[in-house]
Structure formats: C-alpha cells, structure tokens
XYZ file of C-alpha atoms in Angstrom:
767
model
C 123.776 123.717 94.561
C 122.425 120.451 95.850
C 118.764 119.570 96.185
C 117.192 120.349 99.576
C 114.063 118.504 100.670
C 112.358 119.705 103.856
C 109.407 117.898 105.406
C 106.622 120.245 106.477
C 104.720 118.222 109.075
C 104.335 120.757 111.867
C 103.244 124.376 112.115
C 99.899 123.788 110.370
C 96.527 125.141 111.454
C 93.092 123.782 110.547
C 89.437 124.800 110.511
C 86.166 123.416 109.191
C 84.761 126.941 108.981
C 85.889 129.488 106.379
C 89.434 130.658 105.571
C 88.648 133.926 107.399
C 87.929 131.976 110.596
C 89.890 133.547 113.490
C 89.879 130.245 115.381
C 92.133 127.979 113.335
C 93.467 125.205 115.576
C 97.058 123.917 115.463
C 97.489 120.409 113.975
C 100.371 118.156 113.047
C 100.558 116.176 109.845
C 99.509 113.582 108.937
C 95.988 114.768 109.784
C 92.586 113.153 109.261
C 89.702 115.286 110.456
C 87.087 112.594 109.734
C 88.380 110.119 112.317
C 87.341 112.560 115.052
C 84.011 113.470 113.447
C 80.869 112.509 115.378
C 79.286 109.128 114.700
C 76.008 109.507 112.832
C 74.126 106.314 112.040
C 71.839 108.206 109.637
C 74.563 109.941 107.638
C 74.706 109.721 103.861
C 76.900 106.772 102.788
C 77.338 105.872 106.460
C 78.037 102.169 106.014
C 80.812 102.925 103.528
C 82.389 105.684 105.607
C 82.156 104.046 109.023
C 79.308 106.342 110.125
C 81.780 109.181 110.767
C 80.214 112.405 109.580
C 83.072 113.435 107.321
C 81.230 115.576 104.802
C 82.467 119.151 104.579
C 85.242 121.517 103.492
C 88.416 121.861 105.522
C 91.046 124.587 105.387
C 94.722 124.253 106.270
C 97.214 127.076 106.515
C 100.882 127.341 107.360
C 103.494 130.058 107.473
C 106.660 129.329 105.487
C 109.668 131.447 106.425
C 112.360 131.861 103.757
C 115.403 133.724 104.973
C 116.581 134.167 101.402
C 115.579 133.306 97.877
C 118.485 131.498 96.283
C 119.532 132.480 92.780
C 118.747 130.073 89.919
C 116.611 127.975 92.286
C 113.245 126.341 91.692
C 110.891 126.001 94.668
C 108.171 123.340 94.756
C 105.554 122.030 97.172
C 105.012 118.272 97.056
C 101.944 116.605 98.580
C 101.990 112.809 98.694
C 98.232 112.695 99.215
C 95.333 114.971 100.170
C 91.805 113.616 100.475
C 90.393 115.171 98.424
C 89.650 117.795 95.745
C 92.417 120.028 96.993
C 93.305 123.564 95.932
C 96.505 125.298 97.067
C 97.257 129.027 97.316
C 100.610 130.597 98.143
C 100.474 134.223 99.227
C 96.988 134.468 97.805
C 97.929 133.092 94.384
C 96.393 129.773 93.294
C 99.188 127.362 92.349
C 97.243 124.161 91.648
C 95.752 121.142 93.352
C 94.672 117.554 92.877
C 91.266 115.907 92.528
C 92.034 112.268 93.330
C 92.916 111.876 96.989
C 95.544 109.155 96.581
C 97.839 110.688 93.967
C 101.014 112.644 94.663
C 101.214 116.118 93.142
C 104.007 118.680 92.932
C 103.392 122.414 92.513
C 105.750 125.114 91.251
C 105.740 128.081 93.662
C 108.904 129.941 92.629
C 107.079 132.925 91.145
C 104.785 133.556 94.108
C 107.103 133.386 97.119
C 109.373 136.012 98.649
C 111.887 136.384 101.448
C 110.380 136.375 104.913
C 106.894 135.088 105.733
C 104.845 133.226 103.103
C 101.364 131.853 103.682
C 100.276 128.475 102.331
C 96.511 127.890 102.246
C 94.986 124.539 101.278
C 91.303 123.881 100.642
C 90.160 120.251 100.987
C 86.662 119.673 99.609
C 84.917 116.521 100.808
C 81.394 117.329 99.698
C 81.237 115.365 96.442
C 79.040 112.251 96.633
C 79.701 109.381 96.548
C 82.992 109.023 98.374
C 84.848 105.703 98.333
C 83.078 102.524 99.377
C 85.564 102.210 102.250
C 86.546 104.765 104.885
C 88.462 107.414 102.979
C 89.179 109.896 105.751
C 89.631 113.587 105.010
C 92.520 116.026 105.077
C 96.252 116.393 104.436
C 97.035 112.887 105.569
C 100.427 112.212 103.984
C 103.845 113.829 103.815
C 104.267 117.393 102.552
C 107.698 118.604 101.402
C 109.316 121.816 100.277
C 111.709 121.069 97.409
C 114.531 123.458 96.529
C 116.356 122.568 93.313
C 118.753 124.254 90.927
C 117.022 125.388 87.719
C 118.695 122.470 85.902
C 117.570 119.478 87.980
C 116.336 115.920 87.914
C 112.645 115.141 87.685
C 112.531 112.129 89.985
C 109.482 110.737 88.207
C 111.393 110.571 84.923
C 114.167 108.436 86.435
C 113.740 104.736 85.752
C 115.915 101.879 86.988
C 115.754 98.417 85.418
C 117.626 95.377 86.694
C 118.593 92.050 85.156
C 120.721 89.070 86.142
C 123.426 87.498 83.981
C 124.920 84.595 85.887
C 126.283 86.038 89.132
C 126.294 89.561 87.752
C 123.600 92.142 88.264
C 123.002 94.504 85.359
C 121.493 97.874 86.294
C 120.218 100.158 83.553
C 119.367 103.723 84.574
C 117.319 106.117 82.457
C 118.182 109.497 83.944
C 115.478 111.581 82.309
C 117.987 114.313 81.361
C 120.435 114.838 78.492
C 123.211 116.383 80.598
C 126.159 114.592 82.193
C 125.053 112.293 85.011
C 127.307 110.158 87.179
C 125.884 107.193 89.045
C 127.301 105.421 92.077
C 125.993 102.191 93.614
C 127.401 101.376 97.050
C 127.845 97.999 98.687
C 129.634 98.162 102.021
C 133.134 99.386 101.070
C 132.762 98.801 97.320
C 131.469 101.379 94.835
C 130.250 100.681 91.310
C 130.059 103.701 89.038
C 128.994 104.787 85.590
C 128.242 107.972 83.712
C 126.542 109.205 80.577
C 125.389 112.327 78.769
C 122.776 110.591 76.620
C 120.267 109.730 79.378
C 121.207 106.078 79.922
C 123.775 104.520 82.276
C 124.618 100.827 82.599
C 126.413 99.425 85.668
C 127.365 95.823 86.379
C 127.680 94.392 89.904
C 129.672 91.144 90.148
C 128.567 88.595 92.762
C 125.381 90.590 93.074
C 123.220 90.305 96.183
C 119.669 89.736 95.063
C 116.424 91.147 96.436
C 113.743 88.647 97.414
C 111.031 88.409 100.083
C 113.342 86.185 102.133
C 116.447 88.362 101.677
C 115.418 91.885 100.659
C 118.865 93.287 99.907
C 118.910 96.931 98.826
C 121.706 98.918 97.188
C 122.001 102.698 97.694
C 122.116 104.482 94.330
C 123.206 108.110 93.993
C 122.739 110.084 90.798
C 124.639 113.352 90.358
C 123.752 115.886 87.672
C 126.602 118.033 86.359
C 126.759 121.447 84.767
C 130.325 121.717 83.576
C 132.485 120.415 86.406
C 129.974 121.293 89.095
C 127.340 119.026 90.644
C 124.022 120.882 90.561
C 121.588 118.178 91.701
C 121.634 114.790 93.392
C 118.983 112.139 93.842
C 119.332 109.100 96.099
C 117.419 105.863 95.657
C 117.474 102.385 97.105
C 117.267 99.701 94.455
C 116.867 95.952 94.532
C 118.238 93.586 91.900
C 115.787 90.808 91.182
C 114.340 88.876 88.269
C 110.683 87.852 88.152
C 109.449 85.422 85.502
C 105.949 84.098 84.885
C 106.210 80.627 83.352
C 102.971 79.271 81.925
C 101.781 76.166 83.734
C 104.698 76.235 86.156
C 104.277 79.360 88.264
C 106.079 82.540 89.243
C 109.842 82.461 89.669
C 111.899 85.053 91.555
C 115.628 84.817 90.891
C 115.090 81.360 89.427
C 113.138 79.955 92.387
C 109.430 79.222 92.276
C 107.530 81.210 94.883
C 103.896 81.384 95.957
C 102.234 84.691 96.743
C 101.145 84.470 100.387
C 99.203 87.664 100.328
C 96.881 89.939 102.272
C 94.673 92.693 100.879
C 94.704 95.852 102.997
C 93.220 99.336 103.203
C 95.289 102.313 104.314
C 93.555 103.281 107.576
C 94.910 102.165 110.952
C 91.890 102.028 113.225
C 92.083 104.785 115.827
C 94.405 106.900 113.644
C 92.119 106.876 110.624
C 94.199 107.494 107.507
C 96.728 109.733 109.316
C 99.192 106.874 109.663
C 102.927 107.493 110.087
C 105.212 104.864 108.530
C 106.320 103.427 111.876
C 102.741 102.260 112.543
C 102.677 100.420 109.214
C 106.131 99.013 109.914
C 104.774 97.305 113.025
C 101.795 95.962 111.110
C 103.954 94.612 108.298
C 106.279 92.931 110.778
C 103.260 91.169 112.281
C 102.214 90.068 108.796
C 105.729 88.733 108.260
C 105.559 86.739 111.488
C 102.709 84.607 110.100
C 104.601 83.974 106.851
C 102.914 86.607 104.683
C 105.156 87.747 101.816
C 102.817 89.954 99.768
C 100.244 92.722 100.109
C 97.669 94.207 97.807
C 97.010 97.860 98.754
C 93.343 98.001 97.845
C 92.202 99.655 95.716
C 94.291 102.774 95.388
C 97.798 104.231 95.540
C 99.309 104.013 99.038
C 101.826 106.389 100.649
C 105.318 106.292 99.150
C 106.798 105.501 102.601
C 104.681 102.351 102.685
C 106.437 101.032 99.592
C 109.816 101.933 101.115
C 108.895 99.641 104.007
C 107.876 96.843 101.630
C 111.238 97.155 99.853
C 113.078 96.972 103.160
C 111.062 94.200 104.834
C 110.616 91.999 101.770
C 106.987 92.201 100.649
C 105.740 91.676 97.118
C 103.238 94.392 96.219
C 100.353 94.234 93.762
C 99.596 97.920 93.175
C 96.557 99.422 91.486
C 95.490 103.070 91.054
C 91.715 102.893 91.496
C 88.690 100.685 92.034
C 85.943 101.150 89.439
C 86.311 103.087 86.182
C 83.238 104.877 84.820
C 81.177 103.740 87.801
C 81.579 103.957 91.562
C 83.236 106.874 93.299
C 85.950 107.195 90.627
C 83.379 107.872 87.913
C 83.602 111.614 88.576
C 87.301 111.561 87.708
C 87.776 108.812 85.152
C 87.250 110.729 81.927
C 89.674 113.558 82.763
C 92.007 112.053 85.368
C 92.646 108.369 84.587
C 95.841 109.022 82.651
C 97.227 111.393 85.266
C 96.518 108.973 88.124
C 97.949 105.935 86.324
C 101.058 107.938 85.504
C 101.363 109.056 89.114
C 101.358 105.460 90.299
C 103.746 104.047 87.730
C 106.263 106.894 87.550
C 106.381 107.363 91.311
C 106.704 103.667 92.143
C 108.319 101.789 89.243
C 111.780 101.801 90.873
C 110.563 99.856 93.910
C 111.701 96.218 93.759
C 108.692 95.249 95.875
C 106.255 95.973 93.033
C 105.799 92.672 91.212
C 102.560 93.397 89.377
C 100.480 96.368 88.264
C 96.714 96.329 88.427
C 94.556 98.690 86.366
C 91.211 98.191 88.071
C 89.041 96.107 90.356
C 85.595 94.568 89.792
C 84.533 97.098 87.198
C 81.214 97.612 85.492
C 80.240 95.696 82.307
C 82.946 93.126 82.986
C 84.210 91.346 79.825
C 81.787 93.292 77.638
C 83.019 95.302 74.666
C 82.946 98.680 76.449
C 84.963 97.304 79.360
C 87.515 95.550 77.161
C 88.136 98.757 75.247
C 89.021 100.594 78.456
C 91.141 97.695 79.718
C 93.132 97.716 76.512
C 93.584 101.489 76.712
C 94.797 101.393 80.318
C 97.276 98.594 79.779
C 98.696 100.051 76.577
C 99.353 103.350 78.295
C 100.842 101.759 81.406
C 103.412 99.702 79.515
C 104.730 102.837 77.821
C 106.051 103.772 81.274
C 107.055 100.328 82.534
C 107.253 97.140 80.498
C 109.132 95.127 83.131
C 106.171 93.841 85.152
C 102.974 91.964 84.331
C 99.773 94.003 84.129
C 96.479 92.597 85.348
C 92.900 93.396 86.324
C 91.040 91.893 89.320
C 87.886 90.189 88.064
C 84.638 90.123 89.972
C 83.242 86.567 90.271
C 79.969 87.775 88.723
C 79.652 87.912 84.949
C 76.528 89.241 83.268
C 74.967 89.261 79.849
C 74.876 92.538 77.961
C 72.094 94.877 79.007
C 70.972 98.438 78.320
C 71.511 99.677 81.883
C 72.851 103.244 81.983
C 75.802 102.818 84.350
C 76.044 106.565 84.940
C 72.731 106.371 86.798
C 73.654 103.443 89.044
C 74.402 104.901 92.488
C 75.666 101.753 94.241
C 77.902 100.243 91.572
C 79.345 97.611 93.917
C 75.869 96.312 94.708
C 75.087 96.298 90.989
C 78.129 94.234 89.989
C 77.733 91.870 92.963
C 73.988 91.372 92.944
C 72.724 88.222 91.254
C 69.952 89.131 88.824
C 68.325 87.916 85.620
C 71.442 88.841 83.636
C 73.778 86.571 85.655
C 75.831 84.021 83.690
C 75.815 80.612 85.377
C 77.071 78.318 82.636
C 80.744 77.547 83.320
C 81.722 77.523 79.651
C 80.178 80.946 79.144
C 81.883 82.272 82.271
C 85.239 80.975 81.069
C 84.655 82.557 77.673
C 84.264 85.911 79.426
C 87.487 85.286 81.345
C 89.216 84.463 78.053
C 88.207 87.844 76.616
C 89.819 89.600 79.569
C 92.871 87.321 79.449
C 93.661 88.603 75.948
C 94.526 91.977 77.501
C 96.280 90.998 80.750
C 99.474 89.123 81.568
C 98.136 87.274 84.614
C 94.514 86.245 85.224
C 93.566 87.815 88.567
C 90.485 86.237 90.101
C 88.457 87.533 93.004
C 86.718 84.564 94.719
C 86.838 82.190 91.745
C 88.674 79.148 93.115
C 85.925 76.719 92.022
C 86.620 77.633 88.382
C 90.439 77.631 88.402
C 90.737 74.261 86.627
C 88.265 75.236 83.906
C 89.965 78.588 83.387
C 93.384 76.988 83.120
C 92.161 74.341 80.701
C 90.779 77.030 78.403
C 93.673 79.489 78.849
C 96.780 77.388 79.621
C 99.250 80.078 78.580
C 98.283 82.435 81.427
C 98.922 82.009 85.140
C 96.235 82.640 87.753
C 96.400 84.764 90.915
C 93.731 84.746 93.611
C 93.671 88.533 93.886
C 90.980 88.266 96.555
C 90.126 85.081 98.413
C 87.900 84.069 101.284
C 89.849 83.153 104.398
C 87.957 79.947 105.276
C 84.943 79.020 103.131
C 85.573 78.147 99.502
C 82.780 78.648 96.989
C 81.090 75.962 94.903
C 81.143 75.714 91.067
C 77.383 76.322 91.008
C 77.456 79.305 93.380
C 80.082 81.703 94.658
C 79.192 81.162 98.313
C 79.217 77.732 99.905
C 79.870 77.004 103.565
C 81.840 73.786 103.319
C 85.200 73.743 105.072
C 87.462 74.036 102.051
C 90.032 76.737 102.690
C 90.863 78.515 99.394
C 94.601 78.352 100.114
C 94.520 74.628 99.321
C 94.026 75.464 95.634
C 97.206 77.553 95.657
C 99.143 74.576 96.988
C 97.442 72.173 94.606
C 98.036 73.928 91.273
C 101.400 75.138 89.973
C 99.635 77.485 87.584
C 98.084 79.342 90.555
C 100.823 81.688 91.745
C 99.170 82.597 95.039
C 96.241 83.993 96.946
C 95.539 87.287 98.700
C 93.036 87.155 101.563
C 90.328 89.738 101.963
C 91.563 91.120 104.309
C 94.723 91.156 106.377
C 93.589 93.548 109.096
C 90.201 94.998 110.022
C 89.452 98.355 108.467
C 87.035 101.241 108.824
C 84.108 101.573 106.457
C 82.379 99.021 104.209
C 80.339 98.062 107.263
C 77.679 95.375 107.198
C 75.466 97.730 109.206
C 75.350 99.745 112.391
C 76.753 99.485 115.081
C 79.793 98.077 113.236
C 81.987 100.889 111.886
C 83.950 98.689 109.490
C 84.809 95.258 108.096
C 85.861 92.625 110.592
C 86.601 89.512 108.507
C 90.395 89.729 108.787
C 93.350 87.995 110.411
C 94.052 90.908 112.799
C 91.955 93.392 114.773
C 92.628 97.105 114.241
C 94.911 97.245 117.305
C 97.139 94.543 115.775
C 95.799 91.701 117.923
C 95.833 88.359 116.134
C 92.650 86.432 115.385
C 92.527 82.613 115.495
C 92.541 82.241 111.700
C 95.904 84.043 111.542
C 97.426 80.968 113.159
C 95.863 78.683 110.565
C 97.560 80.726 107.850
C 100.797 80.732 109.802
C 100.628 76.943 109.706
C 100.300 77.131 105.893
C 102.799 79.905 105.254
C 105.646 79.452 107.738
C 108.268 76.792 108.290
C 109.197 77.600 111.897
C 107.444 74.885 113.980
C 104.258 76.188 115.584
C 101.090 74.932 117.206
C 98.022 76.852 118.346
C 94.642 76.012 119.839
C 91.312 77.805 120.097
C 87.814 76.713 121.044
C 84.348 77.563 119.779
C 82.855 80.376 121.854
C 79.343 81.286 120.738
C 78.990 83.722 123.616
C 81.130 86.207 121.707
C 79.406 89.261 120.296
C 78.513 89.468 116.627
C 81.187 91.763 115.196
C 79.218 92.434 112.030
C 81.219 90.012 109.925
C 80.117 89.366 106.357
C 79.033 85.713 106.230
C 81.165 84.003 103.582
C 84.157 86.259 104.258
C 84.201 85.200 107.902
C 85.225 82.119 109.860
C 83.902 80.049 112.784
C 83.758 81.856 116.151
C 86.879 80.480 117.779
C 88.692 82.051 120.734
C 91.894 81.068 122.478
C 90.576 80.904 126.057
C 89.449 78.254 128.557
C 86.826 79.914 130.777
C 83.304 78.480 130.460
C 81.714 78.690 133.925
C 78.290 78.080 132.344
C 79.366 74.535 131.412
C 79.736 71.417 133.557
C 81.671 68.861 131.518
C 79.851 69.851 128.340
C 81.845 69.221 125.187
C 83.342 72.190 123.358
C 84.503 72.169 119.711
C 88.140 73.104 119.195
C 90.579 73.776 116.381
C 94.337 73.250 116.270
C 96.582 74.890 113.696
C 100.074 73.479 113.247
C 102.770 72.846 110.670
C 104.081 69.882 112.661
C 103.695 66.224 111.712
C 101.815 65.230 114.859
C 99.989 66.823 117.757
C 99.171 65.639 121.275
C 96.604 67.102 123.683
C 96.535 66.871 127.454
C 93.554 68.064 129.507
C 94.739 68.484 133.096
C 97.472 65.904 132.323
C 94.993 63.420 130.800
C 95.880 62.615 127.179
C 93.339 63.083 124.383
C 93.931 61.207 121.132
C 93.938 63.210 117.884
C 94.670 62.294 114.293
C 97.582 63.773 112.393
C 97.017 67.121 110.658
C 97.263 65.470 107.242
C 94.147 63.416 108.105
C 92.007 66.541 108.480
C 90.512 68.752 105.764
C 92.684 71.810 105.315
C 95.193 70.299 107.798
C 93.290 72.034 110.606
C 92.656 69.580 113.422
C 89.133 69.736 114.828
C 87.411 67.808 117.594
C 85.723 68.152 120.971
C 86.935 68.488 124.543
C 84.873 68.146 127.732
C 85.049 71.364 129.712
C 86.980 70.978 132.932
C 88.658 74.044 134.474
C 92.419 73.843 134.463
C 94.987 73.514 131.682
C 94.897 72.291 128.106
C 98.364 71.600 126.705
C 98.965 71.062 122.993
C 102.341 69.825 121.774
C 103.673 69.786 118.229
C 105.949 66.899 117.220
C 108.326 66.369 114.291
C 110.041 62.998 113.935
C 108.426 62.053 117.227
C 110.091 64.864 119.164
C 108.342 67.855 120.731
C 109.321 71.076 118.938
C 106.637 73.518 120.152
C 103.870 73.864 122.705
C 100.733 75.905 123.367
C 98.587 76.073 126.502
C 95.156 77.317 127.489
C 94.516 77.962 131.177
C 91.397 78.816 133.113
C 91.797 82.347 134.409
C 90.631 83.722 137.727
C 89.449 87.227 138.533
C 91.353 90.077 136.903
C 93.536 91.761 139.518
C 96.186 93.596 137.540
C 97.043 95.231 134.247
C 100.239 94.476 132.354
C 101.742 96.143 129.299
C 103.281 93.820 126.725
C 106.572 95.640 127.455
C 108.059 96.666 130.774
C 110.756 98.897 129.294
C 111.829 99.827 125.777
C 114.205 102.260 124.079
C 113.189 104.664 121.289
C 115.007 107.371 119.371
C 113.910 110.938 120.035
C 112.150 111.501 116.697
C 109.524 114.225 116.836
C 106.097 112.875 115.961
C 107.143 109.206 116.193
C 104.144 107.070 117.181
C 103.918 103.601 118.663
C 101.014 101.432 119.735
C 101.171 99.783 123.174
C 98.753 97.151 124.475
C 97.753 96.473 128.075
C 96.075 93.241 129.257
C 93.996 92.180 132.241
C 95.554 89.291 134.203
C 94.720 87.212 137.256
C 96.897 86.513 140.307
C 98.956 83.960 138.359
C 99.472 86.223 135.350
C 96.957 84.401 133.141
C 95.201 86.742 130.688
C 91.520 87.270 131.516
C 89.875 87.064 128.112
C 86.390 88.282 129.054
C 87.477 91.311 131.114
C 85.943 94.524 129.718
C 86.705 97.164 132.361
C 87.589 100.704 131.296
C 91.294 101.565 131.237
C 92.655 105.123 131.409
C 96.140 105.916 130.066
C 98.498 108.710 131.077
C 102.129 109.607 130.398
C 104.861 111.646 131.996
C 107.895 112.942 130.132
C 108.382 113.970 126.473
C 105.385 112.118 124.992
C 101.609 112.305 124.723
C 98.614 109.986 124.401
C 97.051 110.577 120.973
C 94.525 107.745 120.605
C 93.052 104.568 122.075
C 91.839 101.428 120.306
C 90.512 98.082 121.518
C 89.819 96.512 118.118
C 86.033 96.537 118.624
C 84.541 98.188 115.550
C 81.067 97.976 117.091
C 82.076 100.300 119.903
C 81.168 103.996 119.694
C 83.811 105.122 122.188
C 85.909 107.969 120.733
C 89.416 107.221 119.557
C 90.851 110.653 120.456
C 90.671 110.040 124.173
C 92.848 108.674 126.975
C 90.487 105.898 128.035
C 88.509 103.006 126.558
C 86.983 99.707 127.676
C 88.909 96.512 127.119
C 87.772 94.137 124.402
C 88.645 90.455 124.752
C 90.771 91.354 127.738
C 92.950 94.086 126.250
C 93.067 97.680 125.026
C 95.759 99.710 123.261
C 97.002 103.273 123.156
C 99.089 105.201 120.644
C 101.873 107.267 122.209
C 103.542 110.093 120.285
C 107.041 111.402 121.086
C 107.672 115.158 121.228
C 111.217 114.890 119.884
C 112.907 115.655 123.189
C 115.126 113.154 124.977
C 114.208 111.847 128.392
C 112.346 109.203 130.350
C 108.711 108.524 129.508
C 106.485 106.618 131.882
C 103.144 105.351 130.638
C 100.475 104.248 133.116
C 97.301 102.227 132.601
C 94.713 102.463 135.381
C 91.473 100.560 135.931
C 89.340 100.412 139.028
C 89.924 97.278 141.087
C 93.146 96.282 139.304
C 96.808 97.035 139.922
C 98.158 99.768 137.683
C 100.407 98.879 134.735
C 103.582 100.867 134.148
C 105.743 101.088 131.040
C 109.082 102.890 130.786
C 110.238 104.355 127.465
C 113.833 105.541 127.354
C 113.914 108.234 124.668
C 117.499 108.844 123.555
C-alpha cells in the first residue's frame, strides 16, 4: 500500500473547563485560545505575554471515524506543534505528548484504535511559569495529521538529502534511512533522473542543473519509493534545491560561487489578530512583502517554526537561520533543558535539514554565563551533537552584547534571565580587548561569529579572529551603538557596516514585523520597533531598507510628525517618528523635518511646483536625505533620477475630509480551499481619493457568500479592542480584516461601513 496522510484541521471541540465538560465548543485548527483571552494589565508575566490572560489548561477532543483497519498498517498521529505540555489519549489510552511547544511529535496509535468511532483527547497545560518572554499563545496551533503507513515504511526524519555542484552538474546524495530497495526519481519538466539502492544511499546526477538561490529558488520534485519484492509499499515526496554555500574567511559568504549579503529580518511566529494560529497563506503574504523591500533572509526567533513556513521559504527564496530555543539553563527553557535539549535539537535538524532555505543552524540566543566555562561546555555539547545529524551547514550561537566577569550567582534562582543578561552591573566587561577575548572563546566552538548589536566591535573582533566571518544576527534598525556603550543615538545605520566589510556576511534587523508580547509596558501589547505593523502596513524605515536592499529604482518621502502617539517603542531599537502624510493644519509655514529614501543617483523636490534644492544621497549619512520643508498645503513631489533621467516618483498630498472607504482591491479571484484566510485592508479617503492619514473612525465589516469574518486588526498594539470581532477603529487611516473561506464555490462580497463615509465593497470570486 501507499502512504496516506490526512490533515485533521476540522471537527475539533475545545473547553477550558474539565474533560467531562458537557459544553465543549467547536473549533477549527490552527487554534490559539490565548489570543481571545481577556486583557489583564495585572496578570503574571503580562508584559511578556501581551497582557492576555493565557494561563490555564485547555482540552481538545475529536472523533476519528475509521471505516476499516487495514492489514499490516501502522497508524500515527502527527502534531507539528502544541503549546504546550501536551498529553494525548486515544480511546482513553495515553499515547504520549510533548513538553516543548515548538517541536513536532509523532505518536503510534495502532494498538488503541478500532473500526468505527475513535475519540482523540488532548490536554494542553499552560500553567507552568515562566512562559516565553514573547507572546507564546496556547493550544493546538499547527497542523495535525493522521498517517497510515505499511508496516515496512520510511521514517521521513531519517531521510537526508545532500547536494553538491561539479561544473554544470548537480550531484544529489540521498540517505534513505532504510536497508531495503529504494528507487528515487527527480523530475524536471519532461525529464526524469533516477537511481536506486538497497544499501541506504542513492546518488543521482543532474546535468545542466538549475540551482536554488534567493534570486532564483528553483526546486526539483523528488519521489522515493520503498519496495518489498516487486511491490511499492511506501512513497515519500520532497522538494529539493541544489545549491552550494561556502564561507570564505575575510571574503564573505558565497552561494553558487557568487558573494551574497544576508539582508535579513528577525521574526516571531504570531500574526497580530490571529495570535499564533497562522495558516501558511498569511505568512506567504508577509514573506512576499518582505521580498518587495529586498529582504532575502529571515531568522525565526528563537524557536522552531511551522514546517509549512520553511516550505514557503524554499519556494520564495529566503535564507533561514534556524534555532531551537532561546536560553539554556535559564529563562523559560530552563524547565526543559536537562531532559529535552537533545530531543528538541533533533526535532529541528531532522525535520528541516532537507530544506535548501536553511543556510545556518543556531544552538541558542543570549544565554546565561556567556563565554564562561559552564556556557562553553554546553555550547560544545550542542554543536557536537548537531553535526552528527547535519555537517553541511555552519553552526553558530547568537551572542548578547553584554559580557560579564565570573560570579557566584545561582542562575536557577534568577527569575528574569533576560534582564539579568542585559542589565549593566558591577560585573560588566567594558575593556574591548577583554570583550574580544570572550568572543574568541565562543568562536572556537562556532563556524560563524553571530553578534547581537555589536557593530562597534566588528573591526576588533575580525582583527583578533580573522579566520571566522561575522553575522549581525540581531541589529538595530537605525541607531548604531558606540564602542564605549551599546546604545548611542547618532545616526549611523548598522547596515552600513555590512556594506563596508566583506567579512560581515549580513545583518538581521530586530524585527521585521511587530509582534505580540515583550511589551515595554501597558497599554502596549507587544513590540513595535519593526519595519511593518501587524496588519502588514509598511513603516517609513522599511523604505530606507528597500533603498539599501533593492535595485529596482525607488524613491520615498516622509516627514517628522511628533503628534503621533507613543507606540511603546523601545528607545534604541526604534527610529525617528516619520510619517508619509502632508496634513499639518496646526502649522502656518513652519518648517518640518523630512527624510527621503532612494536608491537613485539624484533626487529633486517640488513643493506646489516650486523646486527645493537637495544634495545627492551619497552626500548624506546613511544615504538617507534629510532636510526641512516649510508647510504649505498642497503637493510635495519627489523624483528619483539616474543618469539625469527621471525613473521614479513619489508624492505627498494634503487630504481633505474623509468621505469614503476603499479596499485595496475591488475584485479578486481565490480558489475554494476550506479554511483559506486572507487579510484585506480598507482606507479612508477624501473626495479626490487621497488617503486621510489621521482618520480614526470605527469600521464594521460584513460578508455575504461562502466566507466569514474571523478577525480585525489595525496595527495599533496599544489598542484594547478585541481581535475576534467584526469592527475596529482605524489607525493611521486604515484597518484590516481577515476573511476565511468555507470551501464552497461562489461569489463573496465584503463590505466595510463607517458612519459618515461611503461604504467600501470588495468582490471575491471563489472558484
């Protein structure tokens, strides 16, 4: 027989009471009960968890109907992630579970199922303190599958694919994980490349191979067939990418022979109004927006992401720095480290090592006792175990910028480990030579030196350790630190160091998109120092990075607007308060600071057709043009020039009163996939169609046809309006809704209504 994999995303019921509760409520997966929990500003660990009262035990149950039990068949349940401390019963028999909420686990259920109705019961225990220092959510929030396999079958986690390049030929080596006959087939349009083996290893060569890279992420379908005699008893299908990554000391990182810089964003796994219950299509849209600004890499921080997320990175062309956990014996992972570290590292590596997008493994982030003997011992242990499963990629560890002298502090008694490692105290090491010596100790055990916020010391680190490359595994977006202190508010964008030094392979901003949790204090429910708001709206600094990262000519303008609310941004991680709007009725010819981001050679400005002289971008620090404009209502036009010719343009216009709402789309087509979700944004506009930036009226959404409104989001993390609603106030002139399809074909109409404005209408043709 062939393998059968069935997703189990519907038919579930949920309660926060006891498993005997008669009032289970129906839910669809993915499900995050915490995102709909009440906001409690006094809750335990509230700043970390976004003030959503998520503490408790949840119960999920589902009926599984099996019309027959197939002979010689193994049945398994596979959970890609349950947060957290899960226990699973099938027909009253405990079959296993998983402590760590980010690791996939597979449970054998063959001996406890029968024909007809079977009950699956899952306990999810979120009472252990502390939880993560970011919003972790709670529940069965990733894909669940029923696997049916012949008794002699592949273990997908034991399959490993390695690729190499010899001239124009791609060499694919497949470790099958079994000692029976396996035949492999790699497809490329109408051509098939095959190989077979009974000893567990197959080698296939592809002439004129098409290589995988961030610019051209070509994937080959690979099918493995397991034989018993002449009969195929199991098949596994993968998508593989052929690429070669080399780290060359002093010269940089090379992919397929070409030097490339990591233009990266750090991200957490929540998606604003959806919490952590994020279907892949929502992340697809986010990744596409990252791609539009020139981003080519992501660092899922600081835990294992959903497997579908990595599929998207393979397909769209993102380099991924993956790590299994944050702290080790401290922080929230301390309760698992001693017994679970090996299991969780193995989950990450064995599940994900066949993804071409993974270019580097991390084994930890900003851990306790950094560079001290106890820490180095663990680092060595983690790396040595990881490379037994994959020796094809560099292994690293993300260093905190704070180094401390040895002390007798009992780390097991430190509640807030992040505060401890970040806080400057009497044990802080300030001397650069001593700092670099600590870095050198770590460098002995890693392949790439990954630095969080350490740009001021790059040159000293490289001088002392020239045989190792440097990655900015976390960087500020705008303010670079100073050699004498980590925080310094001069306008030196950290990306400039990536461009300046060949031995620096890239930088990864903290963060790409706003996320829940790790708040700077109520009323903010999360961290806001990113390039995008939670509803995917771009912030001004995203255009500055587009000017650094992209080659397509672009120009953008924003002005300083100190009337904007404080979003709860963390000082040095933030940026000046720019906004792309031209409405300042409180001013009468007062001058307003502006910024222009462009990758063009020259820029011109016209204020109501009057030219304003500006210097070339190369004359400005960070190539960001700054200056002042007198406020006069009307139009500001910015033009980008290359070789003296206009190649792009951007305008700001004074808006009138908001009179109508407009969706970003008028009509779109979607496939009738049950549970498919998409975010749509509606904007307030004046009579001429100019967006009204300061409009904050409430908008109510409704739909007709085979779809439903599941959430609303305006990007304002200081708002306490519920996400699981059909209405919300606009923020900076817009608000978004997530629409979910029922799976039926038909015409969906979505309406956005606000008092005093014309209604917006969107048509979705579901086919």
